[in-house]
mmCIF file of C-alpha atoms and ligand atoms in Angstrom:
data_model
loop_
_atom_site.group_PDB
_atom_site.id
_atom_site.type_symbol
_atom_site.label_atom_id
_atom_site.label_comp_id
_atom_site.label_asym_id
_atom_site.label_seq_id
_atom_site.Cartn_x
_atom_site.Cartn_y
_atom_site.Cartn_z
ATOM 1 C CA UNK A 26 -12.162 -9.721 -30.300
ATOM 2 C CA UNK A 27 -12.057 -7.862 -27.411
ATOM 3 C CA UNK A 28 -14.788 -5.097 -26.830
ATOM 4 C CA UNK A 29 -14.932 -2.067 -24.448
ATOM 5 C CA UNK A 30 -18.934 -1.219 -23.532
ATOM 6 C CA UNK A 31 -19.952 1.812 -22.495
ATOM 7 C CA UNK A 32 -23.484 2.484 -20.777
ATOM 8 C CA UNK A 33 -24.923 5.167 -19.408
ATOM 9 C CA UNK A 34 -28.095 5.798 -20.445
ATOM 10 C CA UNK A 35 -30.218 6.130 -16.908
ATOM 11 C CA UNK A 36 -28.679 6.300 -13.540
ATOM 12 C CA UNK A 37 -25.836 4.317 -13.895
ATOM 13 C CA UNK A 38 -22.168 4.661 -14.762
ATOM 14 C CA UNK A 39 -20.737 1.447 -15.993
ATOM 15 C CA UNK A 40 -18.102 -0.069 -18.401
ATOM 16 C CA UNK A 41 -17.259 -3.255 -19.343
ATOM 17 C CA UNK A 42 -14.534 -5.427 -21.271
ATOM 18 C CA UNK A 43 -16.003 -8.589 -23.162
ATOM 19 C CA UNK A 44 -14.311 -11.033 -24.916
ATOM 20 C CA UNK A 45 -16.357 -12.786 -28.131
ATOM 21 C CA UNK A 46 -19.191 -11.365 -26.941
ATOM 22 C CA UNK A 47 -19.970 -13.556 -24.383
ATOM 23 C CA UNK A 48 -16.808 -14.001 -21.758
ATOM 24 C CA UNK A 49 -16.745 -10.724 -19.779
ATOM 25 C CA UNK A 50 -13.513 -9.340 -18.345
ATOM 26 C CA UNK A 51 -15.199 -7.194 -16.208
ATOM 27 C CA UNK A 52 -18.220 -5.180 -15.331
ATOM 28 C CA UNK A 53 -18.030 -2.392 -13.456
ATOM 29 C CA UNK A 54 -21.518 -0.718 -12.676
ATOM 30 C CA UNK A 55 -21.158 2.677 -10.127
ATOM 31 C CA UNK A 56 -24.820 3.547 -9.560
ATOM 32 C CA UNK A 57 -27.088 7.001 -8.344
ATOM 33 C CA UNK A 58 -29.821 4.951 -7.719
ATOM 34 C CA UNK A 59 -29.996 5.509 -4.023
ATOM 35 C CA UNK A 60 -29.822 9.249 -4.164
ATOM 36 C CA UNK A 61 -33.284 8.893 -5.546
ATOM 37 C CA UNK A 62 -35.009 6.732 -3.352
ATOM 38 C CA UNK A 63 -37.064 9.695 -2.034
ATOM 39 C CA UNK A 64 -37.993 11.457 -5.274
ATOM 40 C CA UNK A 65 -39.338 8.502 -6.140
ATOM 41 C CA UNK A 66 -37.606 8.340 -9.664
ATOM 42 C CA UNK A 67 -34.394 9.534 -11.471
ATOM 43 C CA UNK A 68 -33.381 13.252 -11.503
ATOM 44 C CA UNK A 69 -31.982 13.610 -14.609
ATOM 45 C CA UNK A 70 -29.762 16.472 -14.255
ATOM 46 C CA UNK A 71 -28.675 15.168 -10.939
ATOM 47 C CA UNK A 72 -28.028 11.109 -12.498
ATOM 48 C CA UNK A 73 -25.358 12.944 -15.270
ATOM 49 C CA UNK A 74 -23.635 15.162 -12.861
ATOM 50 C CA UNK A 75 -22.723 11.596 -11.017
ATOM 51 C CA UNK A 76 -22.148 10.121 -14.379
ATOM 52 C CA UNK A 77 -19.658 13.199 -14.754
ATOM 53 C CA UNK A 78 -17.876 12.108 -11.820
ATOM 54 C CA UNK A 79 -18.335 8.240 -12.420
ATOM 55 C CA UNK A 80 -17.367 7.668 -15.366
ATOM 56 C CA UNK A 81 -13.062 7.931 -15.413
ATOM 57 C CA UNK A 82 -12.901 5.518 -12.211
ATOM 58 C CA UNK A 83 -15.326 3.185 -13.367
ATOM 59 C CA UNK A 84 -13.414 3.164 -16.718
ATOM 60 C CA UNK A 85 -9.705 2.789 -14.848
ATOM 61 C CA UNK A 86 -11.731 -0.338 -12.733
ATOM 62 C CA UNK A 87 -12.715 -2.003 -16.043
ATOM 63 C CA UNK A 88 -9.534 -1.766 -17.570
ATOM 64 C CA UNK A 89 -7.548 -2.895 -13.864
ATOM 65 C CA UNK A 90 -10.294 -6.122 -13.028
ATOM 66 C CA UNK A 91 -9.616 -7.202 -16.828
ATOM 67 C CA UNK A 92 -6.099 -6.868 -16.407
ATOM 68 C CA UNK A 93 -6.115 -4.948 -19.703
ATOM 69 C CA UNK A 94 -5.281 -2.119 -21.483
ATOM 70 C CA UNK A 95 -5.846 0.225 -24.440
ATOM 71 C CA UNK A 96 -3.521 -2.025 -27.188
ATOM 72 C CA UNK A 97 -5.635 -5.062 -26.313
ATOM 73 C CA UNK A 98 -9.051 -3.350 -26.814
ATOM 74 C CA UNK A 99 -10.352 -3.810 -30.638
ATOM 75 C CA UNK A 100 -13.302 -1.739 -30.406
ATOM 76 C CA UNK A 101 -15.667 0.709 -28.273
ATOM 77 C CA UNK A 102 -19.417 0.508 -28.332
ATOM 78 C CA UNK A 103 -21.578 3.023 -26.008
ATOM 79 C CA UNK A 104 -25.290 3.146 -25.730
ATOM 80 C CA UNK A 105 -26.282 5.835 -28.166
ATOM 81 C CA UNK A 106 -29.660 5.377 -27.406
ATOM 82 C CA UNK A 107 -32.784 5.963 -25.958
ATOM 83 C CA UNK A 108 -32.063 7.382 -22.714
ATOM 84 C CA UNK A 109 -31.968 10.778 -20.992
ATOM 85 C CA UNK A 110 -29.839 13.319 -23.186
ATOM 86 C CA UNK A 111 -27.585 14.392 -20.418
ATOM 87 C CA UNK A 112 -26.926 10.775 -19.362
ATOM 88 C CA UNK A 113 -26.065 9.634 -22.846
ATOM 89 C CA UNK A 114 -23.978 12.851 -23.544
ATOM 90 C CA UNK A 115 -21.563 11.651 -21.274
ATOM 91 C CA UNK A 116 -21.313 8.080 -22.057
ATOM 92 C CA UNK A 117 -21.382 9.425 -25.984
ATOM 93 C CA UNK A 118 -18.748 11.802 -25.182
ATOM 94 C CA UNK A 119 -16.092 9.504 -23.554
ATOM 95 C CA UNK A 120 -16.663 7.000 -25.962
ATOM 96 C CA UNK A 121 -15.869 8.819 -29.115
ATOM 97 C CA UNK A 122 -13.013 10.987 -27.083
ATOM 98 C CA UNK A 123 -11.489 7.663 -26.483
ATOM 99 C CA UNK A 124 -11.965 6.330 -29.985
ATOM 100 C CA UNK A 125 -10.198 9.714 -31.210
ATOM 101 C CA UNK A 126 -7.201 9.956 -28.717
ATOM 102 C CA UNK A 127 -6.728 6.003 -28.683
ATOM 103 C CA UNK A 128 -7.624 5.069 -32.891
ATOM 104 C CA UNK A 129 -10.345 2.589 -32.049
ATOM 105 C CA UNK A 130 -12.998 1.573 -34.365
ATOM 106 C CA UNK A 131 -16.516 2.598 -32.571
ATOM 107 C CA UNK A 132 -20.037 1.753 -33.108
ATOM 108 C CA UNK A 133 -22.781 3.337 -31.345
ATOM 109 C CA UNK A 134 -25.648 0.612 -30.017
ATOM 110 C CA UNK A 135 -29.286 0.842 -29.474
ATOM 111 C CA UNK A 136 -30.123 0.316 -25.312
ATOM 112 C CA UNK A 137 -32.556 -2.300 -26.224
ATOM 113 C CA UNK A 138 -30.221 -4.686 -28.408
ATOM 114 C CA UNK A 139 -27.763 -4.242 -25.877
ATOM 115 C CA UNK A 140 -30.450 -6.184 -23.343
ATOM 116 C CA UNK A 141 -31.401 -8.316 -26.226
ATOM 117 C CA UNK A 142 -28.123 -9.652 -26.176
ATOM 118 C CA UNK A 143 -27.422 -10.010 -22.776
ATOM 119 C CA UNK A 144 -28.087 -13.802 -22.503
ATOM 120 C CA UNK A 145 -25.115 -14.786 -24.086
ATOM 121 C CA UNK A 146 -23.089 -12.825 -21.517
ATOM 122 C CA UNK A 147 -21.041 -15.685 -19.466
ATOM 123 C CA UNK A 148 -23.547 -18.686 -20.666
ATOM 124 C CA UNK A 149 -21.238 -21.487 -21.042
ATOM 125 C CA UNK A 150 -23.831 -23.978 -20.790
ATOM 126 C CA UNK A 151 -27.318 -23.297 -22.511
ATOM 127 C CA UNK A 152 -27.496 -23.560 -25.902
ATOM 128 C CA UNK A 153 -29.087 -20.460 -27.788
ATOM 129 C CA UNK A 154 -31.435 -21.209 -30.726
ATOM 130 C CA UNK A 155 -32.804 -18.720 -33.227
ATOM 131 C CA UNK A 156 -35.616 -18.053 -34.006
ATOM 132 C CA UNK A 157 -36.266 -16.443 -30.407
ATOM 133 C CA UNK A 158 -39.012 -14.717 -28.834
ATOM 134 C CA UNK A 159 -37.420 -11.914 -27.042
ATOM 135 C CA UNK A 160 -39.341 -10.183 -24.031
ATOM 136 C CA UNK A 161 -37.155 -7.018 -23.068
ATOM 137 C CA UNK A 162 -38.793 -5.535 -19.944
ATOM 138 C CA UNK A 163 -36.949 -2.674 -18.118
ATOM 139 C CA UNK A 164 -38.270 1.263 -17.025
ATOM 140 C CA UNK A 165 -38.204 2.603 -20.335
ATOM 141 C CA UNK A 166 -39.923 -0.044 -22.499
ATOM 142 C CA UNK A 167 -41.593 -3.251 -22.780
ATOM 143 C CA UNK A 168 -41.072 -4.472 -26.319
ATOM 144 C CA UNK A 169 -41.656 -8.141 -27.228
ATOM 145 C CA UNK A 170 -39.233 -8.957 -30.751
ATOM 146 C CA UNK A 171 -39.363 -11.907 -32.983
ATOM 147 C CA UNK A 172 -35.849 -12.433 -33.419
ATOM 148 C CA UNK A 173 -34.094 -15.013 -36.405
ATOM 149 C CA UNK A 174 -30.442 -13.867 -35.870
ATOM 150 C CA UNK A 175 -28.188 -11.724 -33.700
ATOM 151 C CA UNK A 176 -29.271 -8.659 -35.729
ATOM 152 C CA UNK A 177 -32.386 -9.481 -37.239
ATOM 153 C CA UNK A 178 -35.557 -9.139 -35.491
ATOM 154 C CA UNK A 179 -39.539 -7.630 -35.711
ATOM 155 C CA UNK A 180 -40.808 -6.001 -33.004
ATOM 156 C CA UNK A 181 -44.211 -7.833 -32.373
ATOM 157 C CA UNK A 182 -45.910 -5.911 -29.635
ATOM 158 C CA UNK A 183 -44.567 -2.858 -27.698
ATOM 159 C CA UNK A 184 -46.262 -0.936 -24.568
ATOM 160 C CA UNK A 185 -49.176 1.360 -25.176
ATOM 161 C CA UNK A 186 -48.513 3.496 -22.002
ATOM 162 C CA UNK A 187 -46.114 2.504 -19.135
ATOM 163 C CA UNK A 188 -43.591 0.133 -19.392
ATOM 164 C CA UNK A 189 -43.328 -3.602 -16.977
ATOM 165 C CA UNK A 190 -40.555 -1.253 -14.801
ATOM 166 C CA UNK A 191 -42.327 1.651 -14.972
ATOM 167 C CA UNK A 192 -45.655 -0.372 -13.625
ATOM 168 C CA UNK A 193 -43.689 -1.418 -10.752
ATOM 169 C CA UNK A 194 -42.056 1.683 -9.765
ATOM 170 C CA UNK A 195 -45.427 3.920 -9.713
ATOM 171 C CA UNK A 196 -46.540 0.649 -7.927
ATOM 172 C CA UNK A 197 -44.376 1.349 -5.397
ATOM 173 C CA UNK A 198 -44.798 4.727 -4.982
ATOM 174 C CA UNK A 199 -48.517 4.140 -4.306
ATOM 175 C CA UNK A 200 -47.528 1.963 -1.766
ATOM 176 C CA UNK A 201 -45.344 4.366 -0.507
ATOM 177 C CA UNK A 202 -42.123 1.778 -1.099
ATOM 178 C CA UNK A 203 -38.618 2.955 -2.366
ATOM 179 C CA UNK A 204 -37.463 3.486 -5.638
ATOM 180 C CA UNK A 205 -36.120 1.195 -7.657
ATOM 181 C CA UNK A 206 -39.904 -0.097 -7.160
ATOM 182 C CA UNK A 207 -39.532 -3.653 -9.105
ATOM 183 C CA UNK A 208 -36.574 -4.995 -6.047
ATOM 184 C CA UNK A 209 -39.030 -3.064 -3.600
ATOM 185 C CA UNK A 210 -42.201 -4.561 -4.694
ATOM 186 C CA UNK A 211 -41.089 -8.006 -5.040
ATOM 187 C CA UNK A 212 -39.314 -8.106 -0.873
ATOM 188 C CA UNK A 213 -42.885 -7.308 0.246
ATOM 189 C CA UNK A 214 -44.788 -9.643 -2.215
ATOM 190 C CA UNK A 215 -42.598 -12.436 -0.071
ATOM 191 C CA UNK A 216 -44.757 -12.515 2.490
ATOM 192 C CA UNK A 217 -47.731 -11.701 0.737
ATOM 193 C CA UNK A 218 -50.863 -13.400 -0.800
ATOM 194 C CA UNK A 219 -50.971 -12.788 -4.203
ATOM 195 C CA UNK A 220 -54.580 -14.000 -4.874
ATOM 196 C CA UNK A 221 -55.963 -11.557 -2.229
ATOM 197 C CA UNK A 222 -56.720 -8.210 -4.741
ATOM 198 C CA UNK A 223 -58.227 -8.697 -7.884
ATOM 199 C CA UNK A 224 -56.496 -6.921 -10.570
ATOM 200 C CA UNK A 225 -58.119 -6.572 -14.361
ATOM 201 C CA UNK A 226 -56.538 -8.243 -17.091
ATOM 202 C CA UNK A 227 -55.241 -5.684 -19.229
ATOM 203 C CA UNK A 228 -56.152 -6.243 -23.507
ATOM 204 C CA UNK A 229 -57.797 -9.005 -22.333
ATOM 205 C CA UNK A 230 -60.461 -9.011 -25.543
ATOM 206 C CA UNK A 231 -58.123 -7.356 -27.749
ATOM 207 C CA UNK A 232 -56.077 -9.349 -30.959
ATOM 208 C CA UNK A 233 -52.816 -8.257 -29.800
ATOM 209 C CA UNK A 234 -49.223 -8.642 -28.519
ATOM 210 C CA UNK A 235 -48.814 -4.898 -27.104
ATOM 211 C CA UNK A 236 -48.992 -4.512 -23.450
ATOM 212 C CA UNK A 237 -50.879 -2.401 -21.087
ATOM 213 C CA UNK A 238 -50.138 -1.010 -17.641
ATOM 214 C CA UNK A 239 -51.589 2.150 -16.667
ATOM 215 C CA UNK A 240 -54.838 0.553 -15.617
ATOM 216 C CA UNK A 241 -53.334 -2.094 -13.562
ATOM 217 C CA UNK A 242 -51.548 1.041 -11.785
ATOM 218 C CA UNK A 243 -55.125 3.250 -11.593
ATOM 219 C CA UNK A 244 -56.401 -0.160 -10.104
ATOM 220 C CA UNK A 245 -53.607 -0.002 -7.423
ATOM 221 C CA UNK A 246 -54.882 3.526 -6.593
ATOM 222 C CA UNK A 247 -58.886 3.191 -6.382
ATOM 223 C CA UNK A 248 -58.281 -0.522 -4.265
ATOM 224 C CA UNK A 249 -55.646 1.989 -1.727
ATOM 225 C CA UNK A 250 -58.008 4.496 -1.448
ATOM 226 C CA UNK A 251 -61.466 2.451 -0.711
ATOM 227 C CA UNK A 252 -59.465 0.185 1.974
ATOM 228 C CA UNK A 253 -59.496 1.614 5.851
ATOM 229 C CA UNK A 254 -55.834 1.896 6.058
ATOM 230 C CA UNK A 255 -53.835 0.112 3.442
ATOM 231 C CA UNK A 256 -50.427 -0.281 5.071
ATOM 232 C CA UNK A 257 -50.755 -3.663 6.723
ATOM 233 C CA UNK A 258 -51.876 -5.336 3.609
ATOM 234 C CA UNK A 259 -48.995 -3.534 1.986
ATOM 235 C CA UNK A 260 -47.490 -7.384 1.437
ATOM 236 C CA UNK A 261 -50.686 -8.330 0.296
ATOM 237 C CA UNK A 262 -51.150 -5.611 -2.144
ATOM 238 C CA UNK A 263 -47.441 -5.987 -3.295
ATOM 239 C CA UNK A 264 -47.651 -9.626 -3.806
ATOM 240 C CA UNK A 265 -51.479 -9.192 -6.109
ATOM 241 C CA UNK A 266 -49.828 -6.322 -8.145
ATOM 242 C CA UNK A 267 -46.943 -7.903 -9.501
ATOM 243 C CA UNK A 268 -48.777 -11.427 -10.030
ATOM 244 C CA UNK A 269 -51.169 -8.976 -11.807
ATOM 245 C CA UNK A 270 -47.899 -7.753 -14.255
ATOM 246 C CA UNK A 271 -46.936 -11.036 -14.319
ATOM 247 C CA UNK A 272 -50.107 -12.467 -15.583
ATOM 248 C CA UNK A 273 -50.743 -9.604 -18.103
ATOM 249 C CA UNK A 274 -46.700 -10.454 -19.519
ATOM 250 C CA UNK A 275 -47.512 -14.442 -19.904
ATOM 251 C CA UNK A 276 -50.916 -13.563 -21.779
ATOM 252 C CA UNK A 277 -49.088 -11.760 -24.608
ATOM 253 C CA UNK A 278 -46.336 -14.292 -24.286
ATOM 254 C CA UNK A 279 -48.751 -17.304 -24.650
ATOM 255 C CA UNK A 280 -50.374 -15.221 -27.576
ATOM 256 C CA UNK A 281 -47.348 -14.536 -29.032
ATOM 257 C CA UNK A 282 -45.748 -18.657 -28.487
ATOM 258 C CA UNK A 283 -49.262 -19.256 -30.719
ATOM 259 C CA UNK A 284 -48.677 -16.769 -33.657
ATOM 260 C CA UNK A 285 -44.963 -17.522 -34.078
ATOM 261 C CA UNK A 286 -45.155 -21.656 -33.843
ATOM 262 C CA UNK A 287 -41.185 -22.000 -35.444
ATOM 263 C CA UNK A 288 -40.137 -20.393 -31.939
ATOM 264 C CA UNK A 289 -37.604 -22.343 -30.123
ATOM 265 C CA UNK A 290 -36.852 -20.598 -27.247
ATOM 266 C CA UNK A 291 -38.293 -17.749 -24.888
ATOM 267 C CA UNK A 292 -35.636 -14.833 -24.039
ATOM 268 C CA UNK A 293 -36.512 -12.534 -20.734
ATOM 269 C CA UNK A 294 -33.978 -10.009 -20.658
ATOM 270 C CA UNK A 295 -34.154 -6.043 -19.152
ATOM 271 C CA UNK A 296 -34.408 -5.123 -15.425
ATOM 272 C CA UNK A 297 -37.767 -7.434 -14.578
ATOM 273 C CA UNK A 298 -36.425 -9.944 -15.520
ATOM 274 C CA UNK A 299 -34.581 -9.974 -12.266
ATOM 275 C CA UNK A 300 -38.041 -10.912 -11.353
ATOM 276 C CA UNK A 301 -38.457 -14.125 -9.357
ATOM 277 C CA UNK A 302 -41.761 -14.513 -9.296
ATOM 278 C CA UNK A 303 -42.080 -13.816 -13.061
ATOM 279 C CA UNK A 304 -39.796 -16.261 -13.698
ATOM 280 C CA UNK A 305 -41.733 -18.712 -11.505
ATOM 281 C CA UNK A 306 -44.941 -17.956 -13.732
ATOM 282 C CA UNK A 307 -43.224 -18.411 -16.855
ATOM 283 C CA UNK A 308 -41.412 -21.819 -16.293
ATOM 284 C CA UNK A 309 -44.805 -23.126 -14.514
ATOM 285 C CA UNK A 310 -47.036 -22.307 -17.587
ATOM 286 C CA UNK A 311 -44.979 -22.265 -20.752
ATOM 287 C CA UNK A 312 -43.687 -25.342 -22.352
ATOM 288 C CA UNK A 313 -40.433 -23.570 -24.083
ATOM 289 C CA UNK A 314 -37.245 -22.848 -22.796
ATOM 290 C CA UNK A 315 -36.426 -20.037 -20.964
ATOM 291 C CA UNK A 316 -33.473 -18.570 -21.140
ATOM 292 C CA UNK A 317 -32.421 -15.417 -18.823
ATOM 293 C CA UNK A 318 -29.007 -13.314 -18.535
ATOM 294 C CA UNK A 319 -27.135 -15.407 -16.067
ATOM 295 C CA UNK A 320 -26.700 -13.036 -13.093
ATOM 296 C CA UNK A 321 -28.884 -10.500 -11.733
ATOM 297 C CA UNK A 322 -26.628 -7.321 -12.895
ATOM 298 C CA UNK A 323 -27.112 -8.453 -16.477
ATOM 299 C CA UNK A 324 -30.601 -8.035 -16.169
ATOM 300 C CA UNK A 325 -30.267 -4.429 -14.809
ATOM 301 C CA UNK A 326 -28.374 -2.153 -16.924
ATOM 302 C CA UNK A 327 -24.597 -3.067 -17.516
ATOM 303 C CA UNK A 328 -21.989 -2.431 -20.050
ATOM 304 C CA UNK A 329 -21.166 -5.643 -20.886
ATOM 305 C CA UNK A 330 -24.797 -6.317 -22.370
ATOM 306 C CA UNK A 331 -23.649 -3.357 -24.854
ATOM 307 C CA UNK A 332 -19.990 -4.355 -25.449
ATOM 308 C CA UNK A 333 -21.698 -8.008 -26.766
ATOM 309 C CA UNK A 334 -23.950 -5.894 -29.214
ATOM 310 C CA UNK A 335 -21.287 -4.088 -30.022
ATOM 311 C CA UNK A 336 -19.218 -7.556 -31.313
ATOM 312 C CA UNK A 337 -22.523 -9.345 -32.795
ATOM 313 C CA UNK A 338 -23.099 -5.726 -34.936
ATOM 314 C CA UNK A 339 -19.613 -6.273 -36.221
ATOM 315 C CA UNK A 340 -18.912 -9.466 -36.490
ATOM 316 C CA UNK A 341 -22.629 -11.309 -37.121
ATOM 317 C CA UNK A 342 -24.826 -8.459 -38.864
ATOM 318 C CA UNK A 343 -26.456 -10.989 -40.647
HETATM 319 O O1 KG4 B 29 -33.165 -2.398 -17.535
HETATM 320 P P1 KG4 B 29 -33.171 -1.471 -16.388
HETATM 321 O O2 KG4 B 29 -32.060 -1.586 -15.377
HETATM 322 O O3 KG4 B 29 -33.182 0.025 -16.825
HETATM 323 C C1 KG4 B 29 -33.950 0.516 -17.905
HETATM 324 O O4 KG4 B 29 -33.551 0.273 -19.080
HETATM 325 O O5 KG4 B 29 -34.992 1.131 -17.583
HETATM 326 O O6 KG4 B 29 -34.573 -1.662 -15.655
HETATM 327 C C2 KG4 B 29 -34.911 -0.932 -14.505
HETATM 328 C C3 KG4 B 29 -36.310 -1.342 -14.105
HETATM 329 C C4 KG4 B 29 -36.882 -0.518 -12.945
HETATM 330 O O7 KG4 B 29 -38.167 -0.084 -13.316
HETATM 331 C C5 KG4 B 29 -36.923 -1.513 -11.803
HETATM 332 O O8 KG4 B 29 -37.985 -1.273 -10.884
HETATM 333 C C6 KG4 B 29 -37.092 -2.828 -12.523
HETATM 334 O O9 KG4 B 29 -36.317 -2.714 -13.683
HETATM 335 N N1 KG4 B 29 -36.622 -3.962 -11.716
HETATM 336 C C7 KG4 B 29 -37.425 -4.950 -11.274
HETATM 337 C C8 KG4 B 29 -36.623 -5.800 -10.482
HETATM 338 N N2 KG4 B 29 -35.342 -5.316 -10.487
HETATM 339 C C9 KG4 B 29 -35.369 -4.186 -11.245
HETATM 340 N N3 KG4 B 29 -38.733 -5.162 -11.469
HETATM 341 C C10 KG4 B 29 -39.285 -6.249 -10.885
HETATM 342 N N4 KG4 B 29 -38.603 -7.097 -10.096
HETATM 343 C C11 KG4 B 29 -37.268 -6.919 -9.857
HETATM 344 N N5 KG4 B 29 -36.609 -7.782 -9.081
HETATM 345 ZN ZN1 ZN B 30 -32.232 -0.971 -19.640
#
């Protein structure tokens, strides 16, 4: 079955043709990011007016890198949702256009299963076992699911203010860094001693999965503003800050691994989990496999990650 996905839910453009779910064709990702590196986040009304412009080459580059075309294509799934209205009116738009004009079958996909499925994109060689404990970490939302099948799932914690992205891109802008904060964050935290700044542990005496982030950022602020000059420690304050996320994330994790004792395998999907040092953390102290989406642009937002939901909604609902 092959699937055209459709994503563009924040500041990119991007669409994708996957095979099965899993092989992808191609994925072509055009992306506004850079145009925002001084406002410090995503202009909305700016991101869909490149979307606007976007979205017809990036579709003709999916279709020409596949070497496919609309009679092999046997249905369209576009992120419906969440994500910033004028962003998803133009992914929504094209996709049901295309459905009309070209008599595809079309299913509409939720952002977050589209990143929950995003480990099977290309992953010839790890097996995938359910039940799986799936941490989805991106700008928008932190959510942490108990998942049995492709389509069935509980959400066992979710964030109670910022999200893991969100956390490192306000990070950043304390720190006076460029957005996308997370990529930003983690270059300086290189060079960096990451036990230097103490950071609280968010939740810490609370009986729960849900994640916390806002103080960890009001931290950031109050250590800035007491030190004489932060900007040489910036590495040092980088590298601190997102051990401090990363510690926070494996708490809840280990809670959760202790609550749900039939899990077989960890899942870190969504834009931090492009995270190396994360990753680092995880593997060290957690005695489960890990499995991530195999390349760095299926972490980040990509239309293949929505064309696999698109097949597993269809053809595994159970
Ligand atoms: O999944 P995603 O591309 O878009 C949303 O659904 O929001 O995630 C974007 C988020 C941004 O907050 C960005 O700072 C973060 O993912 N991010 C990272 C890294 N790469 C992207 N955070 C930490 N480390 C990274 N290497
Ligand atoms: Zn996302």
């Amino acid at each position: 079955m092959i699937v055209l996905g459709i994503e563009t839910s924040c500041d990119e453009t991007s669409a994708a043709i996957v095979k099965n779910g899993t092989k992808v064709l191609s994925n072509i990702i055009a992306s506004s990011k850079d145009m925002f590196t001084k406002s410090g986040g995503v202009i909305p009304e700016e991101a869909a007016r490149q979307q606007v412009k976007c979205m017809i080459p990036v579709l003709n580059e999916a279709f020409s890198q596949a070497d496919k075309s609309w009679p092999d294509i046997d249905l369209i799934a576009f992120a419906a949702e969440p994500g910033l209205t004028g962003s998803l009116l133009v992914g929504t738009t094209t996709a049901r256009t295309l459905a009309s004009v070209h008599k595809k079958p079309i299913v509409g996909i939720h952002h977050t299963m589209g990143h929950l499925s995003s480990v099977w994109l290309d992953n010839d060689n790890q097996k995938i076992e359910f039940p799986v404990l799936a941490l989805s970490v991106s700008g928008g939302h932190s959510d942490l699911w108990y998942r049995t099948s492709h389509c069935k799932g509980e959400l066992i914690g979710k964030t109670r203010d910022d999200a893991a992205g969100e956390a490192f891109d306000k990070g950043a802008c304390l720190l006076g860094l460029a957005y996308p904060g997370g990529p930003a964050i983690a270059k300086k935290a290189t060079e960096g001693d990451e036990s230097k700044y103490d950071f609280p542990l968010p939740l810490k005496d609370d009986d729960t999965l849900d994640f916390s982030f806002s103080g960890l950022k009001t931290a950031l602020k109050y250590i800035i503003r007491d030190l004489n000059g932060y900007k040489k420690e910036i590495p040092h304050l980088a590298a601190s800050y997102q051990n401090a996320i990363g510690l926070h994330l494996l708490k809840q994790i280990s809670r959760a691994l202790k609550k749900y004792p039939k899990t077989r395998q960890l899942h870190l999907v969504g834009g931090v989990s492009a995270n190396q040092h994360l990753r680092s953390l995880l593997e060290k102290k957690l005695d489960i496999p890990i499995r991530y989406p195999v390349k760095i642009s299926y972490c980040t937002d990509n239309a293949a990650m929505i064309a696999a939901a698109g097949y597993f909604l269809t053809t595994k609902p159970n």
